[in-house]
mmCIF file of C-alpha atoms in Angstrom:
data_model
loop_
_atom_site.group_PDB
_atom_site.id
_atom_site.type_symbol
_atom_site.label_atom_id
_atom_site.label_comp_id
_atom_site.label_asym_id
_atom_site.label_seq_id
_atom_site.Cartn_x
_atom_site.Cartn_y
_atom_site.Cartn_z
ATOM 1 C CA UNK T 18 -9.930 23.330 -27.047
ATOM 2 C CA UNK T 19 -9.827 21.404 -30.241
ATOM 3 C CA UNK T 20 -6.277 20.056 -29.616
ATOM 4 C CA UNK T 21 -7.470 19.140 -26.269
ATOM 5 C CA UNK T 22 -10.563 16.707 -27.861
ATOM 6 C CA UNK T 23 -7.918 15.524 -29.883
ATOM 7 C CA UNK T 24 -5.490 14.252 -27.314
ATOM 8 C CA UNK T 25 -8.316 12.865 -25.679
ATOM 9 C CA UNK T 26 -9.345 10.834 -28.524
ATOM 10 C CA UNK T 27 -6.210 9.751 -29.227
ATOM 11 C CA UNK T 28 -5.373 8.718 -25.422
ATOM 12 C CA UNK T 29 -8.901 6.616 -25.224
ATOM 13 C CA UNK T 30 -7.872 5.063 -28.256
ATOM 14 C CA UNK T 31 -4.609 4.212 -27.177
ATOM 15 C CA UNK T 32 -6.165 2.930 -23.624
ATOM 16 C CA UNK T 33 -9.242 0.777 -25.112
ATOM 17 C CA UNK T 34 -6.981 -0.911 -27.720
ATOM 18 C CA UNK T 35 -3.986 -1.604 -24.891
ATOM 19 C CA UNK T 36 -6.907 -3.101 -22.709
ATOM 20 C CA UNK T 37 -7.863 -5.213 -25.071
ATOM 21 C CA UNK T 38 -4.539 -6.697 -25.841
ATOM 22 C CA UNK T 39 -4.000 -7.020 -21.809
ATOM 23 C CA UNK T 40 -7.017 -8.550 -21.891
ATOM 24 C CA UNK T 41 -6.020 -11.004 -24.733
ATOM 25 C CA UNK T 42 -2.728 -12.073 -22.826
ATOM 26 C CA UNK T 43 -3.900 -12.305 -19.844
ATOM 27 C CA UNK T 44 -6.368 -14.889 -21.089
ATOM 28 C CA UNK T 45 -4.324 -16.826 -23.170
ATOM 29 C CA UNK T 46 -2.568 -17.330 -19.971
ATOM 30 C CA UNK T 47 -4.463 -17.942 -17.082
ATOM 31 C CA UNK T 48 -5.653 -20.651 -19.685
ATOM 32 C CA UNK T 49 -2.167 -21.645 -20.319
ATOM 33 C CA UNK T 50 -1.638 -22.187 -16.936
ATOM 34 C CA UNK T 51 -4.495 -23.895 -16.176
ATOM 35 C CA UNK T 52 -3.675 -26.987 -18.393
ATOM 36 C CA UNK T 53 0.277 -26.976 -17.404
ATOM 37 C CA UNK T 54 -0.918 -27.376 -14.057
ATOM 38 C CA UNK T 55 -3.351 -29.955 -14.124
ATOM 39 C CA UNK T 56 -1.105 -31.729 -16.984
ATOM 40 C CA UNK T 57 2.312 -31.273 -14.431
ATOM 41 C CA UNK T 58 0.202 -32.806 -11.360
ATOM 42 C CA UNK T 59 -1.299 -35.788 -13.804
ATOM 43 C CA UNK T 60 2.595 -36.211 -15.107
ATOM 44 C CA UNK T 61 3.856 -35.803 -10.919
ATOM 45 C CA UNK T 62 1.240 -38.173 -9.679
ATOM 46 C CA UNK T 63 0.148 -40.250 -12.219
ATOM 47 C CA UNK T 64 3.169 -41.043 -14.395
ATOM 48 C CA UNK T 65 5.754 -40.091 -11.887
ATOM 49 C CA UNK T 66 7.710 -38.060 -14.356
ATOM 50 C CA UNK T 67 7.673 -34.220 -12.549
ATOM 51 C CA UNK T 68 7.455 -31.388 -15.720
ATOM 52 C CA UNK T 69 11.038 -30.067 -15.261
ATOM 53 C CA UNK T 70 10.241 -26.767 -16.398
ATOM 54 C CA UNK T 71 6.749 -26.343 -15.003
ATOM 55 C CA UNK T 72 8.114 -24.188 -12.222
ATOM 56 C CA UNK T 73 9.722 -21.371 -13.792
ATOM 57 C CA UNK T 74 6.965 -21.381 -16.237
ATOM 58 C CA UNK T 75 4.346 -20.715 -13.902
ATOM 59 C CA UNK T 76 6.237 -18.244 -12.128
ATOM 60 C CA UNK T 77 6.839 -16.463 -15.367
ATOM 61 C CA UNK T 78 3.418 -16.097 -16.653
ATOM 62 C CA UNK T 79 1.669 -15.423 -13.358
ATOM 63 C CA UNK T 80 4.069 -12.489 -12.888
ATOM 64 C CA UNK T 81 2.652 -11.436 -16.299
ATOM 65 C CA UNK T 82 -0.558 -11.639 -15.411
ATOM 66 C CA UNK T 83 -0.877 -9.764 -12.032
ATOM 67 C CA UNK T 84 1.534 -6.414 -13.463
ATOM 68 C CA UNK T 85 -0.795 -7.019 -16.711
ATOM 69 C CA UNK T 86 -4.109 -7.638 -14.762
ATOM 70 C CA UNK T 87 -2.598 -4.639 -12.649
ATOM 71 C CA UNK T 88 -3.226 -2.098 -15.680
ATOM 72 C CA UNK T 89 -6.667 -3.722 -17.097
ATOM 73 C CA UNK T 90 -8.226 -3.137 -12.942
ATOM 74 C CA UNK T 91 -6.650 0.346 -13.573
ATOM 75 C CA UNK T 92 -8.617 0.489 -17.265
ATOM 76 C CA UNK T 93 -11.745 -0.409 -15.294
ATOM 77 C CA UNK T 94 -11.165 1.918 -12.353
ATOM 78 C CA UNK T 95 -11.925 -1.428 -9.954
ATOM 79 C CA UNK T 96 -8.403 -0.961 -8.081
ATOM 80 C CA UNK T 97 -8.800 -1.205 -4.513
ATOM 81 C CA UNK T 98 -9.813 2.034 -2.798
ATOM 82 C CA UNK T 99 -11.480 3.090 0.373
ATOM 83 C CA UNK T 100 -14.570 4.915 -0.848
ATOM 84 C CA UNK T 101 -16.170 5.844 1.999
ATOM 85 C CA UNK T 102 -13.955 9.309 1.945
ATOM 86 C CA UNK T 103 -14.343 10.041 -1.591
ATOM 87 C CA UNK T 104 -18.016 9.321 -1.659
ATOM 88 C CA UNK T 105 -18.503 11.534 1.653
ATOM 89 C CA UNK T 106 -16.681 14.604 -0.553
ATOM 90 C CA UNK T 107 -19.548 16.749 -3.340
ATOM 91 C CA UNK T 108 -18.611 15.969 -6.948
ATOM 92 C CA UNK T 109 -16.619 18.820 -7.565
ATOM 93 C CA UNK T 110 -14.362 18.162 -4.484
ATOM 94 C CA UNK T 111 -14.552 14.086 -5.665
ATOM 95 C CA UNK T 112 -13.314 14.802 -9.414
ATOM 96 C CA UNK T 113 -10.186 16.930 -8.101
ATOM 97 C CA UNK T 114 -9.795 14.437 -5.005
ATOM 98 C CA UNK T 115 -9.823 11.316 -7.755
ATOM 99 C CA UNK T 116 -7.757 13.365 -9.806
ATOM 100 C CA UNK T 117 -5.127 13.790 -7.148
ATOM 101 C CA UNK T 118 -5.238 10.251 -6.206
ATOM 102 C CA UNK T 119 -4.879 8.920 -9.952
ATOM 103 C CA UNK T 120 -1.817 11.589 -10.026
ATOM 104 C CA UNK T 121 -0.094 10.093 -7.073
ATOM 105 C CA UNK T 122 -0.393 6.444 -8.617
ATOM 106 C CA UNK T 123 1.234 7.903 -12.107
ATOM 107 C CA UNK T 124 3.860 9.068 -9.883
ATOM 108 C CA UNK T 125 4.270 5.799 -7.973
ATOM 109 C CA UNK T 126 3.893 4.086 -11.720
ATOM 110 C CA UNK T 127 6.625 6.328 -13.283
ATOM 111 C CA UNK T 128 9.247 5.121 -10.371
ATOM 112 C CA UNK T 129 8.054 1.573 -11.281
ATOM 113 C CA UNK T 130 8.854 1.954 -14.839
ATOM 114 C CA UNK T 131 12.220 3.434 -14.193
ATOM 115 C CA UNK T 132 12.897 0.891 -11.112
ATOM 116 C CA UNK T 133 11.505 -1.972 -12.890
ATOM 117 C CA UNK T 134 13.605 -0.946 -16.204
ATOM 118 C CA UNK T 135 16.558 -1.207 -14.288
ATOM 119 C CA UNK T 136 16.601 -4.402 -13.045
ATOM 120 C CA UNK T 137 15.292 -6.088 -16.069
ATOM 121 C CA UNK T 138 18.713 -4.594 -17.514
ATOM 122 C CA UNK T 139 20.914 -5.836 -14.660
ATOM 123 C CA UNK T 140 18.908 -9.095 -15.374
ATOM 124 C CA UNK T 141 19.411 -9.355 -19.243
ATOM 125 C CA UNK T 142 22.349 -12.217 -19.227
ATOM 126 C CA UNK T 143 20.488 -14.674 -16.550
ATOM 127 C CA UNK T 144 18.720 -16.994 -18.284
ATOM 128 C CA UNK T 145 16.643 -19.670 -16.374
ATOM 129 C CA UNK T 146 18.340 -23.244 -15.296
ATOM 130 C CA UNK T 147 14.768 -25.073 -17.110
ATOM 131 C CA UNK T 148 14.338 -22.978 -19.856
ATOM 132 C CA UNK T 149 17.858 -21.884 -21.151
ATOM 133 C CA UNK T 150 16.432 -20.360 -24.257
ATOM 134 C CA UNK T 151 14.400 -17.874 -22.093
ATOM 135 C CA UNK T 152 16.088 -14.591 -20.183
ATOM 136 C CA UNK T 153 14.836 -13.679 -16.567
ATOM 137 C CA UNK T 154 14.414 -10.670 -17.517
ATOM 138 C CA UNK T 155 11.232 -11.185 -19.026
ATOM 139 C CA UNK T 156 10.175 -12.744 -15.689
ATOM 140 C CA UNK T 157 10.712 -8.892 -14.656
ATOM 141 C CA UNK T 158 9.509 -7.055 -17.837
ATOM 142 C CA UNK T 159 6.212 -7.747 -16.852
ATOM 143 C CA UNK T 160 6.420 -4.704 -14.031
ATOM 144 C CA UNK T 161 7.680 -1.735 -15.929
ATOM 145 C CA UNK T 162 4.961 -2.633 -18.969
ATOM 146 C CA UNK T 163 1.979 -2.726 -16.467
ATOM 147 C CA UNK T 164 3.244 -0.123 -15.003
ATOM 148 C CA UNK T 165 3.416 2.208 -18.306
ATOM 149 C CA UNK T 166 0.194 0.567 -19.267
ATOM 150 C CA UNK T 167 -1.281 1.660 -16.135
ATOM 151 C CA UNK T 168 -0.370 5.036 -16.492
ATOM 152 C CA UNK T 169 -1.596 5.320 -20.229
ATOM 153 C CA UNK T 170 -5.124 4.255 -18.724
ATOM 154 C CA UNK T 171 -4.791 6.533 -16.066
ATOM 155 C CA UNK T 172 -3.957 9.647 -17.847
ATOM 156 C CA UNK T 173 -7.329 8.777 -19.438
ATOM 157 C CA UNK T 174 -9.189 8.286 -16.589
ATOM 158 C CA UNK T 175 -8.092 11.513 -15.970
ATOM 159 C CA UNK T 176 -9.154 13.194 -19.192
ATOM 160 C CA UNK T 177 -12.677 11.743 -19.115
ATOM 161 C CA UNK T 178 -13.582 12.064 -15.676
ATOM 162 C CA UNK T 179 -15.990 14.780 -15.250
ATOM 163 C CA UNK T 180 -18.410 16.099 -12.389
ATOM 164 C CA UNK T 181 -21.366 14.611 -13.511
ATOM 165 C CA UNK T 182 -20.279 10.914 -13.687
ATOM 166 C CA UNK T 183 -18.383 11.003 -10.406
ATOM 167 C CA UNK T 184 -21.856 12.510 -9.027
ATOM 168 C CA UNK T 185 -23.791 9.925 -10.784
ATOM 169 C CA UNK T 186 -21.297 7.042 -9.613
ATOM 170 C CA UNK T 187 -20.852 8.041 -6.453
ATOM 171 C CA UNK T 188 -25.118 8.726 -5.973
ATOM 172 C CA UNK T 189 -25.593 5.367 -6.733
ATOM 173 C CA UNK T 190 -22.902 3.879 -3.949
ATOM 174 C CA UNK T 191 -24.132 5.405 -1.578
ATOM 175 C CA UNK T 192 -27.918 4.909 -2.517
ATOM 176 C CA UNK T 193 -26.716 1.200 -2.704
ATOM 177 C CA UNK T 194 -25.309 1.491 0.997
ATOM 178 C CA UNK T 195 -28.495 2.631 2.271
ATOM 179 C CA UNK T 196 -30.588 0.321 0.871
ATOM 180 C CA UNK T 197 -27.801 -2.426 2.310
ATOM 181 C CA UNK T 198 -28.314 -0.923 5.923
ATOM 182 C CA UNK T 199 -31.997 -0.291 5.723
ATOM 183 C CA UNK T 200 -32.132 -4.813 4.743
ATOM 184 C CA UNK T 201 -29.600 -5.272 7.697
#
């Protein structure tokens, strides 16, 4: 049982501190792409000199931050889900029907990983026409990580689930769903 604390410590560790660098990136870039957008239209429009390499560069970091976003929504547990059937289930049935469903996405993540690892290998000797110092594979790097930092956070949704904060959480959904239909 000790062991068990152990490896849970160590996973919520692992997940808190690989959220917060997720979360680090994926502002630094949504801010970085912010101003190379509105300073590629002002160059487009205004000096009529297009940003050559704006392109590829805004492909490149949004991929990084959906598959990176991807992991932090997993962190969170605000993934997209239809709740009505897991808050319909008791809290025993809910923990071991969230538990199922979190397996099923590791499973799905795993085949990422390996899927996504193999093309960023078939990729490694393209770089881009714009940016010739930059591979593409690091265009599609930005899948398998999610993906493995996904299934770090999910493992630990796993661990630390337990019957009375599913019964708590889902209580309060559906308490909020009355009230909804009781204004309506």
């Amino acid at each position: 049982m000790k062991e068990v604390r152990i490896i849970k410590t160590k996973i919520e560790v692992i997940s808190v501190f690989l959220n917060k660098i997720a979360t680090a990136i994926t502002v630094f870039l949504m801010a970085f792409l912010c101003v190379l957008i509105f300073v590629s239209v002002f160059w487009r429009f205004v000096l009529n000199n297009p940003i050559v390499w704006q392109y590829e560069t805004t492909l490149l970091c949004l991929s990084w931050v959906v598959y990176i976003g991807m992991s932090m929504t997993f962190k969170s547990k605000e993934h997209m889900s239809l709740t009505f059937v897991t808050n319909a289930l008791k809290p025993k049935v809910r923990v071991i029907w969230l538990n199922v469903i979190d397996i099923v996405c590791i499973v799905f993540l795993i085949i990422g990983v390996i899927a996504g690892t193999s093309v960023v290998n078939s990729t490694w000797s393209n770089y881009y026409l714009t940016l010739p110092f930059i591979r593409k594979s690091f265009f599609y790097m930005a899948f398998p990580i999610g993906c493995s930092i996904s299934i770090i956070h999910l493992i630990n949704n796993i661990y630390t689930r337990d019957v009375a904060s599913v019964a708590i959480r889902g209580s309060d959904e559906v308490e909020q769903l009355a009230k909804m239909s009781k204004e309506v």
